[in-house]
Amino acid sequence: MRLIQEGHLLQLTWMPRLFPVNCYLVEEKDGLTLIDAAMSFSVQGILNTAAKLNKPINRIILTHAHGDHVGALDELKQRLPSAQVYISERDAALLRGDLSLREGEPQTPIKGSVPTKITTVPDILLQEGDTVGSLTAIATPGHTPGSMSFLDERTGALIAGDALQTFRRTAVAGTVVPFFPFPAMATWNKASALESAVKLLKLSPKVLAVGHGNLLHAPIEHMKYAIEQAGQLQKKAGN
């Protein structure tokens, strides 16, 4: 496991050179918030990092309900029974294995490794604008219908789940990146993903932290280029 710290934000990465899977610890005054639960084998790395910081993990936030973001959830909840689990109201259905679409949503199939055996029941269902410690929840549907991103209001760090990737190159969810197409293959609706990326750009984040790839400092130009590319590809596909 690789560990990188940027102020209040710690990025934990498994398989960084081949298939990077990230989760994040955010330091708060009362302890730690874990964002995403990575893979089933990630449990000890997460707990060891918290122990080295000598701070409890009080909250577990899920950006969305794909298997590489919730893999360690059940064991973490067993080991940390007092930690509250947060997920968007919409992706709570995916966490239960429910792939049905709702009225008014684009009727494109939900893709990716939606879990079928998660037993943890979320404590809090998030809506746009909710706050969790220093983090503000931002609805960013596209990769999944209920994907959420989180902005640290203290620092401008944006934890965006799979709304974008930075591995190989910065790309909006749904844009195929050569040699690492997997986030694109698991994206539910490309048009929604593009709208969400534009929404995130308007927040002018200082640091971009994603599910797959390195932390990106001063990410605005990279995000603009990724949005441009996604827009051109979607326009071309529409024609």
Steps between C-alpha positions, in 0.01 A plus 500: 500500500623849413422795726511867398396787726388842384404715797189353664463243221672160486484289185535124546573312175515132418661377174611855407684406180265240358142563613500776761216486750482793742321583817551805718525600863402856588626636831244681713524637852309204643673229298496367146253471214567213262385563143439172319587152621717375211535121468445216746878469554530870590371471855830470683667778304217737589502405868880514525507850350239621748697344786818679392307827503371405845149609400174304482307448177165651592337511157507294181373680190444319171521699177306226321415134532741320267694204638842668490364778723305289751705179510623539858179654633353204685821408682576864581153543648551185708835627623374859545140457619467861617601645161201643314462400134388760245392458138268689268133409528509393135803271517376340820279296267807381306667407828203266554555353153199678346580592139159638411475849352269771624248708316667804344845346485673421169403143428851373430607183682688533826845352447800395703549270796186570701527297823253226585621388843553822699322470834583844644199731515593868463434721802450824306372553145653809342342767286658783302643765733517286814810550712710234669758669716696730268361333188211614284318235297453569129273285285699389195293237320642335192737223601207370705162669549583598857871579480612776736810715534620679813664840531715577804398857573821564693741425219313475170592132465238318294451127548312404186477120505478381139349820359847539347816292485862617495676169429663503154335838441225716646163399357132538572315180594395326181800616295713200407865544594739261319652237731254588778145497359336344804335809657353584158371145457326523839334837433120510495427817300763704313286812451427521873866440578600791278247730669637398839859569394400850389332548838819398680715730287289794613608429859861590405659227711859541613565124505317225314487160671340214308441128530762404243818702457728744678402815683489788255610845620368813329270275293292762317670482160508122512130491583419745221687287248328182621160669470586623149602152393189340646278760332660446162474123525136513605417746223670276246317194630171691480562574136 
